[in-house]
């Protein structure tokens, strides 16, 4: 599926709204660790059970509850067979049998596996997938060649490549070269040619970024990627996500896309640890909150600039019928906020609210970073 197909489907889903039925939204993580021994399916089963148990409490008629249960089971049946899974690291599924809706969209990543039941399709994560991923630039390099790829959330497109100017054989032969040239001088010339190649690659990367600014840079090769890093412009060093072993001869766009996603995943875990460090500092000077209640209150006031969510946190909660504010207990709602409306998963709802406000969302999977987040936390834009 390409960007245009995603945009077309997103436009159709956005127009859907129903008062008589409910739309089930499922975002599912499908990374290697999730696929191992069917872990993704175990987590999905647990979420389906939690959703089914919560249905009687969210004010739905028995007929609508049965429709939702049917849609949940339809999603389960589709995902039960690993052969039906997309090759991507995530998938979004939107289902409502009454509206003849069953849409499956492969995604490069999702924040976390979650289920939603609402009058509308929960498309904000889908809509933000491309913007959050951004455009990346991957260079696959060896000593004589550089191939460049523009990588988006849904694929990779190859750009014009660069060939090094080779004036001499890469191996020294005593009968070659002008009189008096020894092996050391020969090797120096080869080294200089290699450095000029790296300089040219770095300049091409800078020119590409200047023409179309990118969110990140990934270097690939067999040893040459690390060497190239020393030649990058400081602007590009700031955007460097990492490097990966890859032979330019094997660099098909699909292979480059998958390798770039893997580097980005490692980079995301490092970003989570940095966010946890920022949280610790912010708690000390009043520019952060930690814990479900504190974070939900700050989110409702629009104070949060980055929402941190423990990947394993979750549980039922409530939303004010009038104010829309999320709370963990119904008596936390104030007069005028309306009756408490049960929600299936408080953290999932908080993520949806954050995406609605265009708040940056960091779902924390790194063990060290998770220990710093008490379910939910927020870095603040104002106090």
mmCIF file of C-alpha atoms in Angstrom:
data_model
loop_
_atom_site.group_PDB
_atom_site.id
_atom_site.type_symbol
_atom_site.label_atom_id
_atom_site.label_comp_id
_atom_site.label_asym_id
_atom_site.label_seq_id
_atom_site.Cartn_x
_atom_site.Cartn_y
_atom_site.Cartn_z
ATOM 1 C CA UNK A 1 0.000 0.000 0.000
ATOM 2 C CA UNK A 2 1.408 3.423 -0.963
ATOM 3 C CA UNK A 3 0.936 6.916 0.470
ATOM 4 C CA UNK A 4 -1.890 7.800 -1.951
ATOM 5 C CA UNK A 5 -3.872 4.678 -1.070
ATOM 6 C CA UNK A 6 -3.432 5.432 2.638
ATOM 7 C CA UNK A 7 -4.649 9.006 2.089
ATOM 8 C CA UNK A 8 -7.687 7.796 0.118
ATOM 9 C CA UNK A 9 -8.632 5.250 2.779
ATOM 10 C CA UNK A 10 -8.044 7.783 5.550
ATOM 11 C CA UNK A 11 -10.409 10.258 3.870
ATOM 12 C CA UNK A 12 -13.127 7.603 3.640
ATOM 13 C CA UNK A 13 -12.686 6.513 7.276
ATOM 14 C CA UNK A 14 -12.778 10.102 8.490
ATOM 15 C CA UNK A 15 -16.217 10.597 6.951
ATOM 16 C CA UNK A 16 -17.665 7.589 8.786
ATOM 17 C CA UNK A 17 -19.781 8.329 11.849
ATOM 18 C CA UNK A 18 -22.649 6.391 13.372
ATOM 19 C CA UNK A 19 -24.967 6.828 16.343
ATOM 20 C CA UNK A 20 -26.762 3.504 15.911
ATOM 21 C CA UNK A 21 -23.678 1.267 15.750
ATOM 22 C CA UNK A 22 -20.038 1.246 16.879
ATOM 23 C CA UNK A 23 -16.780 1.037 14.922
ATOM 24 C CA UNK A 24 -14.006 -1.177 16.284
ATOM 25 C CA UNK A 25 -10.482 0.150 15.789
ATOM 26 C CA UNK A 26 -7.472 -2.129 16.305
ATOM 27 C CA UNK A 27 -3.817 -1.069 16.176
ATOM 28 C CA UNK A 28 -1.462 -4.025 16.506
ATOM 29 C CA UNK A 29 2.326 -4.163 16.901
ATOM 30 C CA UNK A 30 3.958 -6.796 14.696
ATOM 31 C CA UNK A 31 7.669 -6.484 15.363
ATOM 32 C CA UNK A 32 9.849 -9.600 15.532
ATOM 33 C CA UNK A 33 9.428 -9.902 19.299
ATOM 34 C CA UNK A 34 5.629 -9.675 18.888
ATOM 35 C CA UNK A 35 5.526 -12.383 16.218
ATOM 36 C CA UNK A 36 7.698 -14.783 18.231
ATOM 37 C CA UNK A 37 5.558 -17.698 19.488
ATOM 38 C CA UNK A 38 2.397 -15.777 18.653
ATOM 39 C CA UNK A 39 2.864 -13.150 21.377
ATOM 40 C CA UNK A 40 0.882 -10.626 19.335
ATOM 41 C CA UNK A 41 -2.123 -12.960 19.387
ATOM 42 C CA UNK A 42 -1.950 -13.510 23.154
ATOM 43 C CA UNK A 43 -1.906 -9.750 23.746
ATOM 44 C CA UNK A 44 -4.758 -9.246 21.301
ATOM 45 C CA UNK A 45 -6.861 -11.949 23.007
ATOM 46 C CA UNK A 46 -6.339 -10.245 26.365
ATOM 47 C CA UNK A 47 -7.427 -6.888 24.951
ATOM 48 C CA UNK A 48 -10.471 -8.428 23.298
ATOM 49 C CA UNK A 49 -11.503 -10.035 26.603
ATOM 50 C CA UNK A 50 -11.051 -6.716 28.387
ATOM 51 C CA UNK A 51 -13.118 -4.923 25.742
ATOM 52 C CA UNK A 52 -15.918 -7.516 25.864
ATOM 53 C CA UNK A 53 -16.034 -7.311 29.661
ATOM 54 C CA UNK A 54 -16.346 -3.514 29.500
ATOM 55 C CA UNK A 55 -19.126 -3.396 26.887
ATOM 56 C CA UNK A 56 -22.079 -3.701 29.335
ATOM 57 C CA UNK A 57 -20.812 -0.686 31.262
ATOM 58 C CA UNK A 58 -20.450 1.786 28.399
ATOM 59 C CA UNK A 59 -24.173 2.214 27.745
ATOM 60 C CA UNK A 60 -24.656 0.097 24.626
ATOM 61 C CA UNK A 61 -27.822 -1.840 23.842
ATOM 62 C CA UNK A 62 -27.565 -5.614 23.760
ATOM 63 C CA UNK A 63 -27.869 -5.664 19.990
ATOM 64 C CA UNK A 64 -25.004 -3.183 19.564
ATOM 65 C CA UNK A 65 -22.916 -5.082 22.117
ATOM 66 C CA UNK A 66 -23.421 -8.213 20.030
ATOM 67 C CA UNK A 67 -22.395 -6.343 16.869
ATOM 68 C CA UNK A 68 -19.196 -5.176 18.565
ATOM 69 C CA UNK A 69 -18.439 -8.691 19.826
ATOM 70 C CA UNK A 70 -18.923 -10.029 16.294
ATOM 71 C CA UNK A 71 -16.517 -7.422 14.909
ATOM 72 C CA UNK A 72 -13.955 -8.228 17.622
ATOM 73 C CA UNK A 73 -14.141 -11.919 16.770
ATOM 74 C CA UNK A 74 -13.877 -11.139 13.056
ATOM 75 C CA UNK A 75 -10.645 -9.237 13.717
ATOM 76 C CA UNK A 76 -9.357 -12.100 15.870
ATOM 77 C CA UNK A 77 -10.120 -14.666 13.186
ATOM 78 C CA UNK A 78 -8.348 -12.639 10.530
ATOM 79 C CA UNK A 79 -5.211 -12.185 12.628
ATOM 80 C CA UNK A 80 -5.143 -15.738 13.952
ATOM 81 C CA UNK A 81 -3.270 -17.022 10.897
ATOM 82 C CA UNK A 82 0.327 -15.671 10.708
ATOM 83 C CA UNK A 83 0.203 -16.024 6.908
ATOM 84 C CA UNK A 84 -2.379 -13.230 6.799
ATOM 85 C CA UNK A 85 -0.159 -10.785 8.654
ATOM 86 C CA UNK A 86 1.497 -8.014 6.651
ATOM 87 C CA UNK A 87 5.295 -7.910 6.552
ATOM 88 C CA UNK A 88 5.277 -4.481 8.210
ATOM 89 C CA UNK A 89 5.881 -3.784 11.925
ATOM 90 C CA UNK A 90 2.263 -2.818 12.520
ATOM 91 C CA UNK A 91 -1.270 -3.001 11.206
ATOM 92 C CA UNK A 92 -4.485 -1.024 11.664
ATOM 93 C CA UNK A 93 -7.894 -2.683 11.291
ATOM 94 C CA UNK A 94 -11.253 -0.901 11.251
ATOM 95 C CA UNK A 95 -14.417 -3.002 11.462
ATOM 96 C CA UNK A 96 -18.168 -2.453 11.603
ATOM 97 C CA UNK A 97 -20.266 -5.178 9.987
ATOM 98 C CA UNK A 98 -23.387 -3.004 10.072
ATOM 99 C CA UNK A 99 -21.578 -0.410 7.920
ATOM 100 C CA UNK A 100 -19.969 -3.120 5.741
ATOM 101 C CA UNK A 101 -16.575 -1.945 6.965
ATOM 102 C CA UNK A 102 -13.522 -4.161 7.332
ATOM 103 C CA UNK A 103 -10.386 -2.231 6.387
ATOM 104 C CA UNK A 104 -6.856 -3.547 6.921
ATOM 105 C CA UNK A 105 -3.908 -1.137 6.597
ATOM 106 C CA UNK A 106 -0.253 -2.226 7.000
ATOM 107 C CA UNK A 107 1.756 0.339 8.961
ATOM 108 C CA UNK A 108 5.516 0.722 9.469
ATOM 109 C CA UNK A 109 4.986 1.022 13.237
ATOM 110 C CA UNK A 110 2.296 1.676 15.820
ATOM 111 C CA UNK A 111 2.608 3.297 19.233
ATOM 112 C CA UNK A 112 1.278 0.186 20.964
ATOM 113 C CA UNK A 113 -1.321 -2.541 20.463
ATOM 114 C CA UNK A 114 -4.742 -1.155 21.384
ATOM 115 C CA UNK A 115 -8.469 -1.587 20.771
ATOM 116 C CA UNK A 116 -11.093 1.136 20.589
ATOM 117 C CA UNK A 117 -14.890 1.084 20.312
ATOM 118 C CA UNK A 118 -16.435 4.371 19.265
ATOM 119 C CA UNK A 119 -18.944 6.083 16.996
ATOM 120 C CA UNK A 120 -16.073 7.016 14.689
ATOM 121 C CA UNK A 121 -12.966 5.237 13.445
ATOM 122 C CA UNK A 122 -9.953 6.213 15.562
ATOM 123 C CA UNK A 123 -7.768 7.368 12.685
ATOM 124 C CA UNK A 124 -5.481 9.886 14.378
ATOM 125 C CA UNK A 125 -2.582 7.461 14.709
ATOM 126 C CA UNK A 126 -3.061 6.438 11.095
ATOM 127 C CA UNK A 127 -3.167 10.096 10.033
ATOM 128 C CA UNK A 128 -0.028 10.948 11.986
ATOM 129 C CA UNK A 129 1.957 7.855 10.952
ATOM 130 C CA UNK A 130 3.615 9.494 7.953
ATOM 131 C CA UNK A 131 4.234 12.828 9.721
ATOM 132 C CA UNK A 132 5.722 11.166 12.813
ATOM 133 C CA UNK A 133 7.899 8.880 10.727
ATOM 134 C CA UNK A 134 8.862 11.764 8.470
ATOM 135 C CA UNK A 135 11.153 11.380 5.492
ATOM 136 C CA UNK A 136 14.479 9.636 6.061
ATOM 137 C CA UNK A 137 17.534 9.513 3.826
ATOM 138 C CA UNK A 138 19.522 6.284 3.650
ATOM 139 C CA UNK A 139 22.935 6.051 1.990
ATOM 140 C CA UNK A 140 24.301 2.601 1.097
ATOM 141 C CA UNK A 141 28.041 2.990 0.619
ATOM 142 C CA UNK A 142 31.152 1.040 -0.260
ATOM 143 C CA UNK A 143 34.588 2.295 -1.314
ATOM 144 C CA UNK A 144 33.562 3.045 -4.883
ATOM 145 C CA UNK A 145 29.770 3.401 -4.908
ATOM 146 C CA UNK A 146 27.016 5.204 -3.045
ATOM 147 C CA UNK A 147 23.304 4.576 -3.523
ATOM 148 C CA UNK A 148 20.763 6.944 -1.984
ATOM 149 C CA UNK A 149 17.195 6.186 -0.942
ATOM 150 C CA UNK A 150 14.395 8.448 0.226
ATOM 151 C CA UNK A 151 12.492 6.436 2.842
ATOM 152 C CA UNK A 152 8.964 7.225 4.011
ATOM 153 C CA UNK A 153 6.624 5.349 6.334
ATOM 154 C CA UNK A 154 5.403 3.146 3.508
ATOM 155 C CA UNK A 155 8.367 2.519 1.227
ATOM 156 C CA UNK A 156 11.726 3.538 -0.213
ATOM 157 C CA UNK A 157 12.487 5.304 -3.488
ATOM 158 C CA UNK A 158 15.955 5.202 -5.016
ATOM 159 C CA UNK A 159 17.610 8.472 -6.002
ATOM 160 C CA UNK A 160 20.498 8.964 -8.453
ATOM 161 C CA UNK A 161 23.628 7.132 -7.283
ATOM 162 C CA UNK A 162 27.235 8.292 -7.077
ATOM 163 C CA UNK A 163 30.316 6.525 -8.448
ATOM 164 C CA UNK A 164 33.813 7.267 -7.178
ATOM 165 C CA UNK A 165 36.464 8.362 -9.669
ATOM 166 C CA UNK A 166 39.045 5.565 -9.586
ATOM 167 C CA UNK A 167 42.367 6.443 -11.138
ATOM 168 C CA UNK A 168 44.283 3.367 -10.063
ATOM 169 C CA UNK A 169 43.927 -0.322 -9.366
ATOM 170 C CA UNK A 170 42.994 -0.984 -5.728
ATOM 171 C CA UNK A 171 45.904 -3.447 -5.436
ATOM 172 C CA UNK A 172 49.573 -2.505 -5.630
ATOM 173 C CA UNK A 173 51.612 -4.084 -8.411
ATOM 174 C CA UNK A 174 55.319 -3.382 -8.419
ATOM 175 C CA UNK A 175 55.507 -3.113 -12.216
ATOM 176 C CA UNK A 176 52.833 -0.380 -12.300
ATOM 177 C CA UNK A 177 53.129 3.316 -11.574
ATOM 178 C CA UNK A 178 55.883 5.842 -12.203
ATOM 179 C CA UNK A 179 59.494 5.080 -11.219
ATOM 180 C CA UNK A 180 60.172 5.468 -7.511
ATOM 181 C CA UNK A 181 56.595 4.912 -6.396
ATOM 182 C CA UNK A 182 56.619 2.422 -3.538
ATOM 183 C CA UNK A 183 53.746 0.501 -1.998
ATOM 184 C CA UNK A 184 53.343 3.065 0.798
ATOM 185 C CA UNK A 185 52.886 5.961 -1.621
ATOM 186 C CA UNK A 186 50.503 3.840 -3.683
ATOM 187 C CA UNK A 187 48.373 3.065 -0.641
ATOM 188 C CA UNK A 188 48.345 6.741 0.344
ATOM 189 C CA UNK A 189 46.917 7.610 -3.051
ATOM 190 C CA UNK A 190 44.280 4.906 -2.726
ATOM 191 C CA UNK A 191 43.412 6.246 0.753
ATOM 192 C CA UNK A 192 43.134 9.781 -0.602
ATOM 193 C CA UNK A 193 40.823 8.627 -3.379
ATOM 194 C CA UNK A 194 38.653 6.869 -0.795
ATOM 195 C CA UNK A 195 38.493 10.009 1.339
ATOM 196 C CA UNK A 196 37.510 12.092 -1.693
ATOM 197 C CA UNK A 197 34.739 9.556 -2.323
ATOM 198 C CA UNK A 198 33.449 9.892 1.255
ATOM 199 C CA UNK A 199 33.602 13.678 0.968
ATOM 200 C CA UNK A 200 31.557 13.527 -2.246
ATOM 201 C CA UNK A 201 28.984 11.221 -0.609
ATOM 202 C CA UNK A 202 28.702 13.519 2.406
ATOM 203 C CA UNK A 203 28.253 16.524 0.118
ATOM 204 C CA UNK A 204 25.540 14.716 -1.872
ATOM 205 C CA UNK A 205 23.710 13.918 1.385
ATOM 206 C CA UNK A 206 23.917 17.557 2.448
ATOM 207 C CA UNK A 207 22.658 18.759 -0.951
ATOM 208 C CA UNK A 208 19.731 16.297 -0.846
ATOM 209 C CA UNK A 209 18.819 17.414 2.677
ATOM 210 C CA UNK A 210 19.057 21.088 1.722
ATOM 211 C CA UNK A 211 16.758 20.509 -1.267
ATOM 212 C CA UNK A 212 14.240 18.352 0.670
ATOM 213 C CA UNK A 213 14.832 18.495 4.470
ATOM 214 C CA UNK A 214 14.664 15.076 6.132
ATOM 215 C CA UNK A 215 13.922 13.929 9.668
ATOM 216 C CA UNK A 216 16.815 11.494 9.873
ATOM 217 C CA UNK A 217 19.875 10.005 8.178
ATOM 218 C CA UNK A 218 20.768 6.309 8.084
ATOM 219 C CA UNK A 219 24.134 5.034 6.831
ATOM 220 C CA UNK A 220 24.516 1.513 5.457
ATOM 221 C CA UNK A 221 27.460 -0.487 4.155
ATOM 222 C CA UNK A 222 30.098 -2.994 5.192
ATOM 223 C CA UNK A 223 32.466 -0.915 7.312
ATOM 224 C CA UNK A 224 32.292 2.140 5.086
ATOM 225 C CA UNK A 225 29.196 3.517 6.821
ATOM 226 C CA UNK A 226 31.134 4.162 10.039
ATOM 227 C CA UNK A 227 33.990 5.769 8.101
ATOM 228 C CA UNK A 228 31.550 8.070 6.284
ATOM 229 C CA UNK A 229 30.207 9.465 9.551
ATOM 230 C CA UNK A 230 33.409 11.488 10.093
ATOM 231 C CA UNK A 231 32.778 13.388 6.840
ATOM 232 C CA UNK A 232 29.156 14.421 7.501
ATOM 233 C CA UNK A 233 28.156 18.048 7.839
ATOM 234 C CA UNK A 234 27.302 18.972 11.496
ATOM 235 C CA UNK A 235 23.643 19.492 10.469
ATOM 236 C CA UNK A 236 23.511 15.892 9.285
ATOM 237 C CA UNK A 237 25.330 14.523 12.332
ATOM 238 C CA UNK A 238 22.464 15.905 14.427
ATOM 239 C CA UNK A 239 20.019 13.874 12.318
ATOM 240 C CA UNK A 240 22.058 10.676 12.202
ATOM 241 C CA UNK A 241 19.947 7.770 13.517
ATOM 242 C CA UNK A 242 22.534 5.021 13.139
ATOM 243 C CA UNK A 243 24.099 2.593 10.703
ATOM 244 C CA UNK A 244 23.489 -0.938 9.447
ATOM 245 C CA UNK A 245 25.439 -3.620 7.580
ATOM 246 C CA UNK A 246 24.217 -3.794 3.989
ATOM 247 C CA UNK A 247 25.909 -4.534 0.663
ATOM 248 C CA UNK A 248 25.063 -1.962 -2.052
ATOM 249 C CA UNK A 249 24.566 -4.851 -4.491
ATOM 250 C CA UNK A 250 21.746 -6.193 -2.300
ATOM 251 C CA UNK A 251 20.122 -2.812 -1.693
ATOM 252 C CA UNK A 252 16.714 -3.279 -3.282
ATOM 253 C CA UNK A 253 14.231 -0.609 -2.123
ATOM 254 C CA UNK A 254 12.287 -3.135 -0.007
ATOM 255 C CA UNK A 255 15.503 -4.304 1.685
ATOM 256 C CA UNK A 256 16.584 -0.719 2.365
ATOM 257 C CA UNK A 257 13.149 0.116 3.767
ATOM 258 C CA UNK A 258 13.261 -2.807 6.207
ATOM 259 C CA UNK A 259 16.855 -2.045 7.248
ATOM 260 C CA UNK A 260 15.993 1.621 7.801
ATOM 261 C CA UNK A 261 13.022 0.645 9.980
ATOM 262 C CA UNK A 262 15.308 -1.560 12.083
ATOM 263 C CA UNK A 263 17.766 1.299 12.651
ATOM 264 C CA UNK A 264 14.907 3.638 13.480
ATOM 265 C CA UNK A 265 13.608 1.147 16.058
ATOM 266 C CA UNK A 266 16.964 1.115 17.888
ATOM 267 C CA UNK A 267 17.039 4.900 17.694
ATOM 268 C CA UNK A 268 13.534 5.055 19.228
ATOM 269 C CA UNK A 269 14.653 2.990 22.235
ATOM 270 C CA UNK A 270 17.529 5.418 22.795
ATOM 271 C CA UNK A 271 15.071 8.314 22.462
ATOM 272 C CA UNK A 272 12.912 6.729 25.168
ATOM 273 C CA UNK A 273 15.863 6.679 27.571
ATOM 274 C CA UNK A 274 16.539 10.335 26.808
ATOM 275 C CA UNK A 275 12.861 11.145 27.460
ATOM 276 C CA UNK A 276 13.047 9.308 30.802
ATOM 277 C CA UNK A 277 16.084 11.413 31.702
ATOM 278 C CA UNK A 278 14.212 14.589 30.728
ATOM 279 C CA UNK A 279 11.314 13.402 32.897
ATOM 280 C CA UNK A 280 13.584 13.027 35.909
ATOM 281 C CA UNK A 281 14.957 16.537 35.421
ATOM 282 C CA UNK A 282 11.497 17.969 34.750
ATOM 283 C CA UNK A 283 10.074 16.508 37.950
ATOM 284 C CA UNK A 284 12.828 18.271 39.849
ATOM 285 C CA UNK A 285 12.045 21.737 38.464
ATOM 286 C CA UNK A 286 8.277 21.463 37.973
ATOM 287 C CA UNK A 287 8.288 21.006 34.199
ATOM 288 C CA UNK A 288 6.977 17.430 34.249
ATOM 289 C CA UNK A 289 4.286 15.296 35.870
ATOM 290 C CA UNK A 290 4.278 11.561 36.587
ATOM 291 C CA UNK A 291 1.378 9.227 37.309
ATOM 292 C CA UNK A 292 -2.038 8.610 35.749
ATOM 293 C CA UNK A 293 -4.077 11.260 37.536
ATOM 294 C CA UNK A 294 -1.477 14.025 37.323
ATOM 295 C CA UNK A 295 -0.781 13.348 33.647
ATOM 296 C CA UNK A 296 -4.467 13.150 32.676
ATOM 297 C CA UNK A 297 -5.167 16.459 34.406
ATOM 298 C CA UNK A 298 -2.241 18.167 32.644
ATOM 299 C CA UNK A 299 -3.361 16.654 29.314
ATOM 300 C CA UNK A 300 -6.889 18.012 29.779
ATOM 301 C CA UNK A 301 -5.434 21.504 30.353
ATOM 302 C CA UNK A 302 -3.295 21.335 27.205
ATOM 303 C CA UNK A 303 -0.085 21.548 29.246
ATOM 304 C CA UNK A 304 1.583 18.417 27.858
ATOM 305 C CA UNK A 305 4.090 18.686 25.008
ATOM 306 C CA UNK A 306 5.272 15.052 25.229
ATOM 307 C CA UNK A 307 3.160 12.241 26.647
ATOM 308 C CA UNK A 308 5.081 9.219 27.935
ATOM 309 C CA UNK A 309 3.109 5.985 28.315
ATOM 310 C CA UNK A 310 4.323 2.720 29.800
ATOM 311 C CA UNK A 311 3.831 0.127 27.047
ATOM 312 C CA UNK A 312 2.304 -2.346 29.513
ATOM 313 C CA UNK A 313 0.106 0.087 31.476
ATOM 314 C CA UNK A 314 -3.642 0.129 31.053
ATOM 315 C CA UNK A 315 -7.015 -0.452 32.631
ATOM 316 C CA UNK A 316 -10.545 0.952 32.649
ATOM 317 C CA UNK A 317 -11.392 4.546 33.447
ATOM 318 C CA UNK A 318 -13.975 7.252 32.814
ATOM 319 C CA UNK A 319 -14.580 10.290 30.639
ATOM 320 C CA UNK A 320 -16.760 13.264 31.520
ATOM 321 C CA UNK A 321 -19.787 13.287 29.216
ATOM 322 C CA UNK A 322 -19.664 17.088 28.861
ATOM 323 C CA UNK A 323 -16.018 18.007 29.418
ATOM 324 C CA UNK A 324 -14.468 14.937 27.786
ATOM 325 C CA UNK A 325 -11.839 14.845 30.558
ATOM 326 C CA UNK A 326 -10.339 11.452 31.389
ATOM 327 C CA UNK A 327 -10.163 10.316 35.021
ATOM 328 C CA UNK A 328 -9.351 7.071 36.789
ATOM 329 C CA UNK A 329 -12.285 7.338 39.243
ATOM 330 C CA UNK A 330 -15.751 8.815 38.553
ATOM 331 C CA UNK A 331 -15.750 10.986 41.697
ATOM 332 C CA UNK A 332 -12.798 12.949 40.271
ATOM 333 C CA UNK A 333 -15.143 14.670 37.820
ATOM 334 C CA UNK A 334 -16.339 18.104 38.889
ATOM 335 C CA UNK A 335 -19.802 19.566 38.714
ATOM 336 C CA UNK A 336 -20.591 20.585 35.157
ATOM 337 C CA UNK A 337 -18.339 17.968 33.549
ATOM 338 C CA UNK A 338 -21.261 15.594 32.989
ATOM 339 C CA UNK A 339 -21.874 12.013 33.979
ATOM 340 C CA UNK A 340 -18.908 9.621 33.989
ATOM 341 C CA UNK A 341 -18.836 7.502 30.843
ATOM 342 C CA UNK A 342 -16.768 4.298 31.209
ATOM 343 C CA UNK A 343 -13.869 3.783 28.804
ATOM 344 C CA UNK A 344 -12.246 0.448 28.047
ATOM 345 C CA UNK A 345 -8.606 1.482 28.515
ATOM 346 C CA UNK A 346 -7.536 4.752 30.092
ATOM 347 C CA UNK A 347 -4.020 4.806 28.621
ATOM 348 C CA UNK A 348 -5.306 4.067 25.114
ATOM 349 C CA UNK A 349 -7.802 6.934 25.461
ATOM 350 C CA UNK A 350 -5.047 9.238 26.715
ATOM 351 C CA UNK A 351 -2.927 8.409 23.659
ATOM 352 C CA UNK A 352 -5.891 9.191 21.402
ATOM 353 C CA UNK A 353 -6.460 12.535 23.194
ATOM 354 C CA UNK A 354 -2.766 13.388 22.895
ATOM 355 C CA UNK A 355 -2.812 12.677 19.152
ATOM 356 C CA UNK A 356 -5.919 14.857 18.861
ATOM 357 C CA UNK A 357 -3.990 17.721 20.502
ATOM 358 C CA UNK A 358 -0.952 17.001 18.279
ATOM 359 C CA UNK A 359 1.078 16.199 21.361
ATOM 360 C CA UNK A 360 4.170 14.067 20.794
ATOM 361 C CA UNK A 361 3.550 10.523 22.070
ATOM 362 C CA UNK A 362 6.341 8.286 23.374
ATOM 363 C CA UNK A 363 5.187 4.787 24.280
ATOM 364 C CA UNK A 364 8.029 3.455 26.388
ATOM 365 C CA UNK A 365 9.261 -0.107 25.789
ATOM 366 C CA UNK A 366 12.847 0.172 27.029
ATOM 367 C CA UNK A 367 13.106 -1.472 30.458
ATOM 368 C CA UNK A 368 15.167 1.293 32.019
ATOM 369 C CA UNK A 369 12.865 4.017 30.723
ATOM 370 C CA UNK A 370 9.701 2.148 31.782
ATOM 371 C CA UNK A 371 10.839 2.149 35.404
ATOM 372 C CA UNK A 372 10.791 5.943 35.328
ATOM 373 C CA UNK A 373 7.197 6.208 34.058
ATOM 374 C CA UNK A 374 4.351 5.546 36.491
ATOM 375 C CA UNK A 375 1.792 4.458 33.899
ATOM 376 C CA UNK A 376 1.627 7.892 32.286
ATOM 377 C CA UNK A 377 3.908 10.903 32.476
ATOM 378 C CA UNK A 378 4.119 14.246 30.725
ATOM 379 C CA UNK A 379 6.766 16.786 29.805
ATOM 380 C CA UNK A 380 5.074 20.177 30.008
ATOM 381 C CA UNK A 381 4.958 23.128 27.630
ATOM 382 C CA UNK A 382 3.789 25.474 30.409
ATOM 383 C CA UNK A 383 3.129 25.246 34.141
#
